[in-house]
Short mmCIF file of C-alpha atoms in Angstrom, two decimals:
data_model
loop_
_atom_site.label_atom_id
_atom_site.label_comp_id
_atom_site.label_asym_id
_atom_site.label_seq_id
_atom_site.Cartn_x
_atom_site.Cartn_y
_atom_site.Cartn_z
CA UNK E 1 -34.93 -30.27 17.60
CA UNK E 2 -31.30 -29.79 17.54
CA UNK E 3 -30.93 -31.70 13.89
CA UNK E 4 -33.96 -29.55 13.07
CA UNK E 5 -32.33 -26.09 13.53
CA UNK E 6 -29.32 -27.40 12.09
CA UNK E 7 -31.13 -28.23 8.81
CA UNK E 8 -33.38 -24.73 8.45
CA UNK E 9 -30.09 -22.79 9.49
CA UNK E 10 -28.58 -24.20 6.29
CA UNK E 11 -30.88 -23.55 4.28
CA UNK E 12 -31.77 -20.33 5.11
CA UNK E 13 -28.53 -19.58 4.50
CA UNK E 14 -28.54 -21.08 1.31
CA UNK E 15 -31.29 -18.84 0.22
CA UNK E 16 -29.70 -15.89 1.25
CA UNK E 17 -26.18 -16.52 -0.78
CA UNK E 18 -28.91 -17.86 -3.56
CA UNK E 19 -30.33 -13.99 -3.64
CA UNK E 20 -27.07 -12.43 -3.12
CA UNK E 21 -25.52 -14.42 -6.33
CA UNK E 22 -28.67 -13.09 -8.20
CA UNK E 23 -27.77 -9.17 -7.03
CA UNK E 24 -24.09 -9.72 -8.11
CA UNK E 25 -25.34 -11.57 -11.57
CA UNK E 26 -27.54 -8.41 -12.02
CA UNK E 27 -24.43 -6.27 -11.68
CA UNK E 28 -22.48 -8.28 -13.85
CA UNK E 29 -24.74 -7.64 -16.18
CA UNK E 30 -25.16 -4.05 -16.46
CA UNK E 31 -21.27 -4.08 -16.18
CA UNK E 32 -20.84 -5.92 -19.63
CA UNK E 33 -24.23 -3.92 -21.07
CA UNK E 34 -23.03 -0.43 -20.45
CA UNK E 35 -19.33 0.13 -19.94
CA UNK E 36 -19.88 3.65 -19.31
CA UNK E 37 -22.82 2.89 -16.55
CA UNK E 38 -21.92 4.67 -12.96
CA UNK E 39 -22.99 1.90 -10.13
CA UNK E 40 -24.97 4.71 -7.55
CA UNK E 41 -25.92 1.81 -5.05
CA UNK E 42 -24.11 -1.18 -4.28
CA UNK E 43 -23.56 -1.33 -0.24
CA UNK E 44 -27.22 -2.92 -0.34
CA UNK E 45 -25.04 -6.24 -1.79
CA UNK E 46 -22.91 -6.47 1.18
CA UNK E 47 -25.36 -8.83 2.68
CA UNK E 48 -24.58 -11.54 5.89
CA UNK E 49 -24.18 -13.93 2.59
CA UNK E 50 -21.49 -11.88 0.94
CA UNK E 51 -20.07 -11.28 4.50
CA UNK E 52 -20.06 -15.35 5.60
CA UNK E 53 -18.41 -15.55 1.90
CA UNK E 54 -15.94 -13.65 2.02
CA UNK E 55 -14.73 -15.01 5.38
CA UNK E 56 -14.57 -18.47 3.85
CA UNK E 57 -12.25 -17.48 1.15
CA UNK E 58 -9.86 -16.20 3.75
CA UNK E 59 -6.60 -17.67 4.42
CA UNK E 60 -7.34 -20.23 7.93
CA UNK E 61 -3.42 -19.57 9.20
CA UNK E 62 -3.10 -16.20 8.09
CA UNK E 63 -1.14 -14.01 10.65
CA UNK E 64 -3.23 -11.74 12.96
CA UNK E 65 -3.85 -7.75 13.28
CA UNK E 66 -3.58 -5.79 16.13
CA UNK E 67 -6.55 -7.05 17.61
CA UNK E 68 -5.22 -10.49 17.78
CA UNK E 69 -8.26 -12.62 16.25
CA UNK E 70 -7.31 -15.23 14.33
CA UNK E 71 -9.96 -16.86 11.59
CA UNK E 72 -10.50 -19.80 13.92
CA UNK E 73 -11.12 -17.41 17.10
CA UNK E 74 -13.59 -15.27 14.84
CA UNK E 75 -15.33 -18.50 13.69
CA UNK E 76 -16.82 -18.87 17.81
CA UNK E 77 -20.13 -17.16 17.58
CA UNK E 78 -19.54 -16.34 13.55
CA UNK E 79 -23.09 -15.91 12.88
CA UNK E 80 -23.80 -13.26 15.46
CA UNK E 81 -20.38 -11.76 14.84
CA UNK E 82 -21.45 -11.27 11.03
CA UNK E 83 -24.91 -9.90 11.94
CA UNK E 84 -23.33 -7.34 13.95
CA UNK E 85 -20.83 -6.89 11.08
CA UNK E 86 -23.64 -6.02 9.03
CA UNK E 87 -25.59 -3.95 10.82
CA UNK E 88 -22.61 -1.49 11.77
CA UNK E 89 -21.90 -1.14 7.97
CA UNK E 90 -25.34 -0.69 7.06
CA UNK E 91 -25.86 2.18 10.11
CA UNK E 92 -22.22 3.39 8.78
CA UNK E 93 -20.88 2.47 12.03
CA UNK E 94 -17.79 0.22 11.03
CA UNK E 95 -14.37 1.84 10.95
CA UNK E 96 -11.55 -0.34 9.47
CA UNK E 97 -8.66 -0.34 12.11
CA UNK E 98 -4.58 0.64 11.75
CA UNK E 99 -3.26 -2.40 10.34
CA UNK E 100 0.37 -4.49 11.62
CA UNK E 101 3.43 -3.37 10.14
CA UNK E 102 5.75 -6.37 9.46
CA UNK E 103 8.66 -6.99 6.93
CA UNK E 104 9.49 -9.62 4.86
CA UNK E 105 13.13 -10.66 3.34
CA UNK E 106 12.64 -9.54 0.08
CA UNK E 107 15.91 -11.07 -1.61
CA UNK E 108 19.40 -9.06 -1.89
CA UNK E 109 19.14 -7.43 1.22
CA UNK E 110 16.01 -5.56 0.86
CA UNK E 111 12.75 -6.00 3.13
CA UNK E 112 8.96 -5.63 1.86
CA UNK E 113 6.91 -3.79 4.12
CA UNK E 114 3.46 -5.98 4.89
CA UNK E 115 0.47 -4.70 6.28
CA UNK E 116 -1.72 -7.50 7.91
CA UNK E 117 -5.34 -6.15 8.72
CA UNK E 118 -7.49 -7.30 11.42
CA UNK E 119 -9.94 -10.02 10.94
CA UNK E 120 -12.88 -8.38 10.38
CA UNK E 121 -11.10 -5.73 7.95
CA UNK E 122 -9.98 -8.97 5.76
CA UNK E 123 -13.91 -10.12 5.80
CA UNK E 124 -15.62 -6.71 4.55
CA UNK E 125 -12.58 -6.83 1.97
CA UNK E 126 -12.99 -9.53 0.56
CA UNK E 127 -16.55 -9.17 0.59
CA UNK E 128 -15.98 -5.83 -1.48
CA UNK E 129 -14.02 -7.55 -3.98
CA UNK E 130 -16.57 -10.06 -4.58
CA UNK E 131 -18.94 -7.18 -5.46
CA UNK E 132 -16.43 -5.04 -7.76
CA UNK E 133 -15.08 -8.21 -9.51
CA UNK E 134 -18.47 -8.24 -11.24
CA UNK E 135 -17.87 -4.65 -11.99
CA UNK E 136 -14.31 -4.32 -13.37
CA UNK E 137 -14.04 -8.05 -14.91
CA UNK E 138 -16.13 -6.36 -17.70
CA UNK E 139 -13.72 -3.63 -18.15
CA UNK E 140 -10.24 -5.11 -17.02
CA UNK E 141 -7.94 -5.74 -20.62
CA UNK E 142 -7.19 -8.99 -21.79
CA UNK E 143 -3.33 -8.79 -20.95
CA UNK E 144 -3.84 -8.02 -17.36
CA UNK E 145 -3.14 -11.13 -15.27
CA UNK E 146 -2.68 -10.49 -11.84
CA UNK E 147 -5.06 -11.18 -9.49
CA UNK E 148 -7.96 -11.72 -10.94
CA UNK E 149 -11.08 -14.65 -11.64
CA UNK E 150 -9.90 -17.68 -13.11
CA UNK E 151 -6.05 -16.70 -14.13
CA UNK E 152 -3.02 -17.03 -12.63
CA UNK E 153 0.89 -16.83 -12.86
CA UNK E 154 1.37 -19.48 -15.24
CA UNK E 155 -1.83 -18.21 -17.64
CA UNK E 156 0.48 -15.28 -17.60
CA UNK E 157 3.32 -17.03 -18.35
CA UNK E 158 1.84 -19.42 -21.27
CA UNK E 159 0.96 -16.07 -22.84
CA UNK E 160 3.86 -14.98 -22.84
CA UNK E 161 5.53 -17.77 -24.17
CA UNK E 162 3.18 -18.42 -26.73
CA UNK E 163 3.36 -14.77 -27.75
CA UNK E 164 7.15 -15.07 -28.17
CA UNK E 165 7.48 -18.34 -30.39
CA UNK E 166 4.40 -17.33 -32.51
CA UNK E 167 4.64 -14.03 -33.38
CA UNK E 168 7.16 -11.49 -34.81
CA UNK E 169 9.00 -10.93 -31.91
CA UNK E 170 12.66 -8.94 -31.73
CA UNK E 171 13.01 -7.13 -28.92
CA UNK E 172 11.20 -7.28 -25.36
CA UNK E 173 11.11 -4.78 -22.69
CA UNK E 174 11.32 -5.67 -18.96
CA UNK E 175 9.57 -3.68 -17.30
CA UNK E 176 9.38 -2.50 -13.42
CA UNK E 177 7.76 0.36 -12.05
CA UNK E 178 9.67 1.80 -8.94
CA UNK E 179 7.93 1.15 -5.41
CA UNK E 180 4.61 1.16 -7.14
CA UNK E 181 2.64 0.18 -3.89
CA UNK E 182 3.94 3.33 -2.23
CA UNK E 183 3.96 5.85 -5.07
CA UNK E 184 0.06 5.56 -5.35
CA UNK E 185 -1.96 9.05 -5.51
CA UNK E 186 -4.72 8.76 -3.43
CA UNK E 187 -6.05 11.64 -5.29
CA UNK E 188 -5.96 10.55 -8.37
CA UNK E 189 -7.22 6.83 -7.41
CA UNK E 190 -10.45 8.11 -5.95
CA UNK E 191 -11.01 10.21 -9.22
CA UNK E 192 -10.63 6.84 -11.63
CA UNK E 193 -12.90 4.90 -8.75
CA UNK E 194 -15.45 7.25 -9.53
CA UNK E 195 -15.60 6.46 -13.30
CA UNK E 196 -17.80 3.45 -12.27
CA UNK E 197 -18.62 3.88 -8.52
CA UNK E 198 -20.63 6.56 -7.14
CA UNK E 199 -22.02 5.22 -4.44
CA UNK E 200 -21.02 7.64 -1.45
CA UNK E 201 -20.71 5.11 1.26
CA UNK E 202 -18.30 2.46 -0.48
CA UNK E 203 -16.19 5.13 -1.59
CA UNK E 204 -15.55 6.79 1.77
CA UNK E 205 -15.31 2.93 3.06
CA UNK E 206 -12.39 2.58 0.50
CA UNK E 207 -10.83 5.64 1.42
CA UNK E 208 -10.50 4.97 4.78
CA UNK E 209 -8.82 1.55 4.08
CA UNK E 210 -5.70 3.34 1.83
CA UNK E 211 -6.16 5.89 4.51
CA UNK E 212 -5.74 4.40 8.20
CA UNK E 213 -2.45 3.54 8.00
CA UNK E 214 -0.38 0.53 10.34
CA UNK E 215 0.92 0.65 13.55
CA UNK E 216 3.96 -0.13 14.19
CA UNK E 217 5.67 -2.53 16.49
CA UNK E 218 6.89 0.11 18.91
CA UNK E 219 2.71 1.27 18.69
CA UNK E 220 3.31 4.61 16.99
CA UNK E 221 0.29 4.83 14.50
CA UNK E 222 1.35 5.99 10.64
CA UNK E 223 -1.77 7.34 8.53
CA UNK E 224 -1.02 6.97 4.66
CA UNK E 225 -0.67 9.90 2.50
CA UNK E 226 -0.09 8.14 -0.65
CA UNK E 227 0.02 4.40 -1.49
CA UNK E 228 -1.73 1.19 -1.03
CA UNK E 229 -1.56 -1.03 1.77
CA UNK E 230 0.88 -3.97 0.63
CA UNK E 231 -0.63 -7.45 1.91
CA UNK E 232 -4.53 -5.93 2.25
CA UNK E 233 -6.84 -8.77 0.90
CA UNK E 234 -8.37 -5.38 -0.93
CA UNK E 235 -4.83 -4.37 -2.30
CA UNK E 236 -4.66 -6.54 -5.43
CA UNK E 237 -7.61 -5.37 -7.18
CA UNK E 238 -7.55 -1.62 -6.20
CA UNK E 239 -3.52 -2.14 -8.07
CA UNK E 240 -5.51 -3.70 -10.96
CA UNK E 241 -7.99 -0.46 -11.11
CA UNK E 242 -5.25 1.83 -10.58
CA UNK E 243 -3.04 0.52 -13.36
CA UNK E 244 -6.09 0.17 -15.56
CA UNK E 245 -6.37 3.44 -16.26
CA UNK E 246 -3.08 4.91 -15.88
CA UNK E 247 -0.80 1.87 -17.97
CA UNK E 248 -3.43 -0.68 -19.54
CA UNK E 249 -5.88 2.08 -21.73
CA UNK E 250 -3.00 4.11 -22.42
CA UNK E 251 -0.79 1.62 -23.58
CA UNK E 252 -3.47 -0.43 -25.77
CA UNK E 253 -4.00 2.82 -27.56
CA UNK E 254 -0.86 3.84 -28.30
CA UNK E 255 -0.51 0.38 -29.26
CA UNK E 256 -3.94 0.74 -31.81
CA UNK E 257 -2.45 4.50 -32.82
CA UNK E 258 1.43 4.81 -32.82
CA UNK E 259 2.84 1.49 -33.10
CA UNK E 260 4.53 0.25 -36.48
CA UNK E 261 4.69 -3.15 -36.11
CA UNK E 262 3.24 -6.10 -33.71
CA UNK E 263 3.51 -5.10 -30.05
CA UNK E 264 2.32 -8.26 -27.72
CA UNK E 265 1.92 -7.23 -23.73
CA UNK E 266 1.36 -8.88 -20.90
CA UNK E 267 0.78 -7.26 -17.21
CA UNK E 268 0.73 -9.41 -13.73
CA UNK E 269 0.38 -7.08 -11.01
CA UNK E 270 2.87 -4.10 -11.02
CA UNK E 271 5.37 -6.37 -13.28
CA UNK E 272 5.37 -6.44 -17.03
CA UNK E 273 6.67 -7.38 -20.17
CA UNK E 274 6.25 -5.55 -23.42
CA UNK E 275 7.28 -7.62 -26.95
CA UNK E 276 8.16 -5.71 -29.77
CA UNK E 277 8.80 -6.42 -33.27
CA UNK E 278 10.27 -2.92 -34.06
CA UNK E 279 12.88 -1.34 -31.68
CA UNK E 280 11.86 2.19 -32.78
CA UNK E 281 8.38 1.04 -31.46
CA UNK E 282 10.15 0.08 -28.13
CA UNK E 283 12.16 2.99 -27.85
CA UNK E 284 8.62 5.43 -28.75
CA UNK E 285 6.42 3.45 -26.18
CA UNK E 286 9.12 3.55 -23.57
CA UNK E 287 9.58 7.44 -23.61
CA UNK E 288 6.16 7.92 -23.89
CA UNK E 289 5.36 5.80 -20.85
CA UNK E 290 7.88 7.51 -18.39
CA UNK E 291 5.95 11.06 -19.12
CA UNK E 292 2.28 8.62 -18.55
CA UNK E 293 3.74 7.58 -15.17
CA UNK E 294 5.15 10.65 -13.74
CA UNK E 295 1.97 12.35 -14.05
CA UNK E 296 0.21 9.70 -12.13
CA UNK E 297 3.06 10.01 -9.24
CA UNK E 298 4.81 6.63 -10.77
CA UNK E 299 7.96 5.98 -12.16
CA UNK E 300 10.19 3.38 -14.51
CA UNK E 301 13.05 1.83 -12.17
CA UNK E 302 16.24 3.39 -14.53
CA UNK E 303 18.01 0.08 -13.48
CA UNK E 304 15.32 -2.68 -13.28
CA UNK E 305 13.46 -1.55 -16.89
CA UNK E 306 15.59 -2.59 -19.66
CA UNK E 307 15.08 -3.25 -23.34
CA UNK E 308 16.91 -6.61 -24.99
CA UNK E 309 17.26 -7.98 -28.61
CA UNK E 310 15.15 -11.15 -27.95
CA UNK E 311 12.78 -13.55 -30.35
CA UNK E 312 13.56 -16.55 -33.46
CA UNK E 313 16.18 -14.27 -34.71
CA UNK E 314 17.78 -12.13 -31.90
CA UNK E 315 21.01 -14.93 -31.96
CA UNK E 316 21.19 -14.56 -35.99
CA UNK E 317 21.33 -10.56 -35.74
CA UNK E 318 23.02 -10.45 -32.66
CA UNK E 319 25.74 -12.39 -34.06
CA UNK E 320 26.23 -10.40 -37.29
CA UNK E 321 26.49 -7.21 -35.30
CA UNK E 322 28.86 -8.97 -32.90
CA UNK E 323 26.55 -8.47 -29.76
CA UNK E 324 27.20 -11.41 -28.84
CA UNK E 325 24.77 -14.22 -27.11
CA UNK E 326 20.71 -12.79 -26.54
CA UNK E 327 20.24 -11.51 -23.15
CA UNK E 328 17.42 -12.92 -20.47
CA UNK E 329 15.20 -11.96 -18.28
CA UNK E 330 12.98 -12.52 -15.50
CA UNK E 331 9.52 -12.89 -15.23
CA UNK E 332 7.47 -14.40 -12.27
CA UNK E 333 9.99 -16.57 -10.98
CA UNK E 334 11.34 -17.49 -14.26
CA UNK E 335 14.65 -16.59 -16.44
CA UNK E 336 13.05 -16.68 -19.85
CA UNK E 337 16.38 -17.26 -22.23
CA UNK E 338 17.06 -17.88 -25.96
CA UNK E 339 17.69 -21.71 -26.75
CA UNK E 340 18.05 -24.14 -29.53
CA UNK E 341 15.60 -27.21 -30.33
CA UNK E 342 17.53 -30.60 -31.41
CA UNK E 343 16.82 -29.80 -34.91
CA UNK E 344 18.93 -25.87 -34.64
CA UNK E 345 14.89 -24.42 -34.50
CA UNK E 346 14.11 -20.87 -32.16
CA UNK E 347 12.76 -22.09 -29.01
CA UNK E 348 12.07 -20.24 -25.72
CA UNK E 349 14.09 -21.22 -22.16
CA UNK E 350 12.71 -21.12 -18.84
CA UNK E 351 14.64 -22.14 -15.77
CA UNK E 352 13.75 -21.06 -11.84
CA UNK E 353 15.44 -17.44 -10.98
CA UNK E 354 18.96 -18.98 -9.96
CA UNK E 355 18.77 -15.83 -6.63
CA UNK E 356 15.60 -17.02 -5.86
CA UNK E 357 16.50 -20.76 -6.46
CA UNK E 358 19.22 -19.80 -4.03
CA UNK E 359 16.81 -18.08 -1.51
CA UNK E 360 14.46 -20.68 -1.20
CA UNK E 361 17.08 -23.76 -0.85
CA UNK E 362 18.29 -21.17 2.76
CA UNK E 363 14.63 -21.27 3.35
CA UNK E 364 14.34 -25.26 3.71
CA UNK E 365 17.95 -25.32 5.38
CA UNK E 366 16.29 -22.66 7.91
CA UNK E 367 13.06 -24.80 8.16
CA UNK E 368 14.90 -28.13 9.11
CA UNK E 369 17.36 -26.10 12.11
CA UNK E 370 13.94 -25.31 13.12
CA UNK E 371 12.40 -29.04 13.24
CA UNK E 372 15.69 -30.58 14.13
CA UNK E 373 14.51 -33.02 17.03
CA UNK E 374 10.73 -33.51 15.60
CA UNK E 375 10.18 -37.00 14.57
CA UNK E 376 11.12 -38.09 11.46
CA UNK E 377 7.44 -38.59 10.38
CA UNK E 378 6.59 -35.05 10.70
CA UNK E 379 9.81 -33.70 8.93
CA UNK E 380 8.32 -35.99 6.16
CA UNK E 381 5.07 -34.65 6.15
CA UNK E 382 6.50 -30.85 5.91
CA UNK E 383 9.24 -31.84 3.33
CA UNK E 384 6.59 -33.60 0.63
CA UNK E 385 4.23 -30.24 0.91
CA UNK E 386 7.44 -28.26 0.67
CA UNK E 387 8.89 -30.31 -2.94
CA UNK E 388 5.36 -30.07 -4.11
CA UNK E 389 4.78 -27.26 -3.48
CA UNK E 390 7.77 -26.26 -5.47
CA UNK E 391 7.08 -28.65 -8.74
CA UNK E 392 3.43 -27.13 -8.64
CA UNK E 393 4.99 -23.78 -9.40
CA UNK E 394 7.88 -24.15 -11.03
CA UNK E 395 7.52 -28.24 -13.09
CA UNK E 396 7.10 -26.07 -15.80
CA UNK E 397 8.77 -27.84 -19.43
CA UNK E 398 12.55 -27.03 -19.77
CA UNK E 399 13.08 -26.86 -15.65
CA UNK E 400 13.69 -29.81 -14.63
CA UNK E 401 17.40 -29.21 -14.21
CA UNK E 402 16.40 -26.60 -11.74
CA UNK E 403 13.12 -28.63 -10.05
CA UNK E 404 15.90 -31.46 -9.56
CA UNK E 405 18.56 -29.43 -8.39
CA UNK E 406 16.44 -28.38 -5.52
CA UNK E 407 15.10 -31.34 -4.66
CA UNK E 408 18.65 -32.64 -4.18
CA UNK E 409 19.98 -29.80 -2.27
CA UNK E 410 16.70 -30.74 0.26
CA UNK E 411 17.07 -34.01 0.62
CA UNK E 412 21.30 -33.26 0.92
CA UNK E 413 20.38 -30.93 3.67
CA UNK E 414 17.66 -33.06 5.97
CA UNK E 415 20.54 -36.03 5.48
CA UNK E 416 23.49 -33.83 7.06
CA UNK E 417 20.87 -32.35 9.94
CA UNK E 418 19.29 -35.56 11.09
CA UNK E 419 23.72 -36.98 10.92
CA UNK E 420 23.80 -34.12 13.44
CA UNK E 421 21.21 -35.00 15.86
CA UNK E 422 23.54 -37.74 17.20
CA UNK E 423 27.35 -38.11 17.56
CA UNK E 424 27.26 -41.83 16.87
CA UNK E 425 24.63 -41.26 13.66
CA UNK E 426 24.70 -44.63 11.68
CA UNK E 427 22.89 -43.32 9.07
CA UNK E 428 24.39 -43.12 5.57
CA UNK E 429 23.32 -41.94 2.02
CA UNK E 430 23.55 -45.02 0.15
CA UNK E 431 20.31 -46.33 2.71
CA UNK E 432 18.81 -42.52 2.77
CA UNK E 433 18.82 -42.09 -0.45
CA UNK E 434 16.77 -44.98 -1.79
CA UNK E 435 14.46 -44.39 1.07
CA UNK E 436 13.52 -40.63 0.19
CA UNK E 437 12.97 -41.39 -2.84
CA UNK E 438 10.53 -43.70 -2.02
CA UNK E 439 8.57 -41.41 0.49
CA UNK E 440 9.27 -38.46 -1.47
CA UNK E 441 7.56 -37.08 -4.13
CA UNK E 442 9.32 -37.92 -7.30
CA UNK E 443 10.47 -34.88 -9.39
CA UNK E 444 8.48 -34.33 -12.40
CA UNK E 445 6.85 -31.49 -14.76
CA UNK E 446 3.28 -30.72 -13.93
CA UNK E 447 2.85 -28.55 -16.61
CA UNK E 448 1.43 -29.01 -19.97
CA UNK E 449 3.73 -26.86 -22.95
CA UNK E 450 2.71 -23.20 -22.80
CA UNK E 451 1.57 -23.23 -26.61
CA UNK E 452 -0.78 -26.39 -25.52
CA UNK E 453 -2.38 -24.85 -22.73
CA UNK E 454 -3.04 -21.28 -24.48
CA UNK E 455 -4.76 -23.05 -26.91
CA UNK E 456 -6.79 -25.21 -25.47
CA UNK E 457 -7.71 -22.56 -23.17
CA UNK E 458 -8.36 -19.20 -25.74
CA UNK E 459 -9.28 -21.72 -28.85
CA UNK E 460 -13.24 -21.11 -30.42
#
């Protein structure tokens, strides 16, 4: 009997997350068909299906809310748990609670505020992003990156790069809007949700997510007046809507009316980088865009934002007009520099953020104080997700200097803290070494050139 109820429980749920995937198709649909269609009922999609899904996708050892459920307490009883989940949002009964304040070393002294939502916030969440994904994937622009269905950092990055050493490139603007996740207008963010969703009940749900607030650790409850909550499972996508209209339409048709020559963006997130081929163009867009922002409640960081002679022949014209070398900049992680190939050809650097090289070296060094007397076997274990880890992000083509570097400084670092665990240590390097790099991962580049993998990926 038990086998029995274990086999129709699966199914029936498979049936239900079969129908649900047909609702969300449906939407999909009428997304693409009409891109001026208002969606008047959609909380009849947030089914137990939806609900059960969008647990799964959460992160298993993500930190707590207030309430103190964890994704493995939740999963005791998860059925019922979901049922009543339902039915509360259905009846209109479910209130999102405060979320937990925290803060996070953001690099150079400065700390990120994080909010970190109950359990059960996190589930309707991402169950809601599920839904709208079908919604605004048919209207998000094609140099928007962050966050979103099948891209990523690095298909962000190989766009950029490819952009760079393929078209007419000369000068590139860094851009960085000023404490964007803060600076939000609630206002004006309900107004451009409304373009495509008018159901009443999703909308007020939504609301009273960038609405409740956190708590903080002394247990004085803040409501928001203006931003988004920073660390929300919701957070990235209602960024993505909110920059849609204010930055992305605006700037591709300024791009389609005003600009002279090629203009090449790409967007992850609240970080972006604009190419131009003209710097008139450049200097046009960027005026333009501070009056855009302000009226949105944004801003341009005056220190962050800058705009650098950069491309195939930013060296050549620097050099005539005695400007010296081409400047750099960052992007995701990356220090994107002008280089030389073998031959004296353009070609595009990219080495790890030296600060945030730096950072995360302090990191491991913190990590290995902290598992000082563990056994050697579990250091291991932690160390080999740690390095790859690393090479999974940053084995990009042209880093391995920097992928090596840190590696070293690692395995330099565990050698000197396990010599401290004893006075009469008879460990030394020229037996350590050979031996890590045996049950170490080796370094190497995972990644394929950018110009490989945009092809491959965008060719007909």
């Amino acid at each position: 009997m038990t086998e029995r109820n274990v086999e129709e429980t699966t199914r029936d749920q498979t049936q239900s997350w079969a129908q649900t995937m047909l609702g969300l198709i449906r939407v999909r649909e009428s997304a693409r068909k009409d891109k001026n269609q208002r969606f008047t009922s959609l909380m009849h999609h947030l089914t137990p299906a939806l609900l059960r899904r969008g647990y799964e996708r959460l992160k298993h050892d993500a930190a707590v809310g207030i309430d103190g459920v964890s994704w493995a307490v939740y999963r005791e009883d998860l059925d019922d748990r979901l049922m009543d989940l339902h039915a509360r949002i259905r009846k209109g009964n479910y209130k999102p609670q405060p979320a937990r304040r925290i803060y996070i070393d953001k690099g150079g002294g400065e700390q990120r505020p994080i909010s970190i939502q109950c359990t059960e916030d996190k589930i309707v969440q991402q169950a809601v992003v599920l839904l709208l994904n079908e919604i605004y994937e048919a209207d998000f622009m094609g140099f928007s990156y962050g966050f979103r269905p099948g891209r990523s950092q690095h298909t962000a990055l190989d766009a950029l790069a490819f952009g760079i050493t393929s078209r007419r490139v000369n000068w590139v603007l860094d851009l960085d809007i000023r404490q964007f996740f803060d600076s939000v207008e609630h206002d004006w963010f309900i107004r451009m949700l409304r373009h495509r969703i008018q159901d009443p009940r999703l909308i007020k749900m939504i609301t009273r997510w960038i609405k409740v607030g956190v708590k903080e650790a002394d247990g004085r409850r803040q409501p928001a007046a203006r931003g988004l909550p920073q660390g929300a499972v919701i957070s990235p996508l209602l960024s993505n809507l909110y920059l849609h209209y204010v930055f992305d339409v605006w700037s591709h048709r300024w791009r389609q009316v005003k600009a002279r020559g090629e203009v090449l963006m790409v967007r992850y997130a609240d970080d972006a980088v604009l190419c131009f081929e003209h710097k008139t163009d450049a200097e046009d867009y960027l005026e333009r865009l501070k009056i855009r922002l302000s009226q949105f409640g944004l801003a341009v960081h005056p220190d962050k934002t800058r705009l650098i002679r950069f491309g195939r022949k930013a060296a050549d014209h620097g050099a005539a007009l005695g400007e010296g070398r081409p400047q750099s900049f960052d992007f995701l992680g990356f220090t994107h520099y002008c280089t030389r190939t073998r031959k004296g050809g353009f070609k595009l650097g990219r080495k790890t953020i030296r600060s945030r090289l730096i950072h995360q070296i302090k990191a491991v060094q913190a990590g290995l104080r902290l598992r000082m007397h563990d056994s050697i076997g579990l250091t291991l274990k932690w160390l080999r997700s740690v390095l790859t880890g690393h090479m999974n992000y940053y084995g990009v083509p042209g880093n391995l200097k920097s992928v090596s570097l840190f590696h070293y400084e690692v395995v330099r670092r565990w050698f000197k803290m396990l010599r401290r665990r004893s006075q009469r240590s008879k460990l030394v390097w020229d037996r350590f070494g050979p031996w890590t790099r045996r049950y170490l991962p080796r370094v190497h580049i995972v990644h394929p050139y950018p110009e490989v993998r945009f092809r491959a990926r965008y060719s007909k």
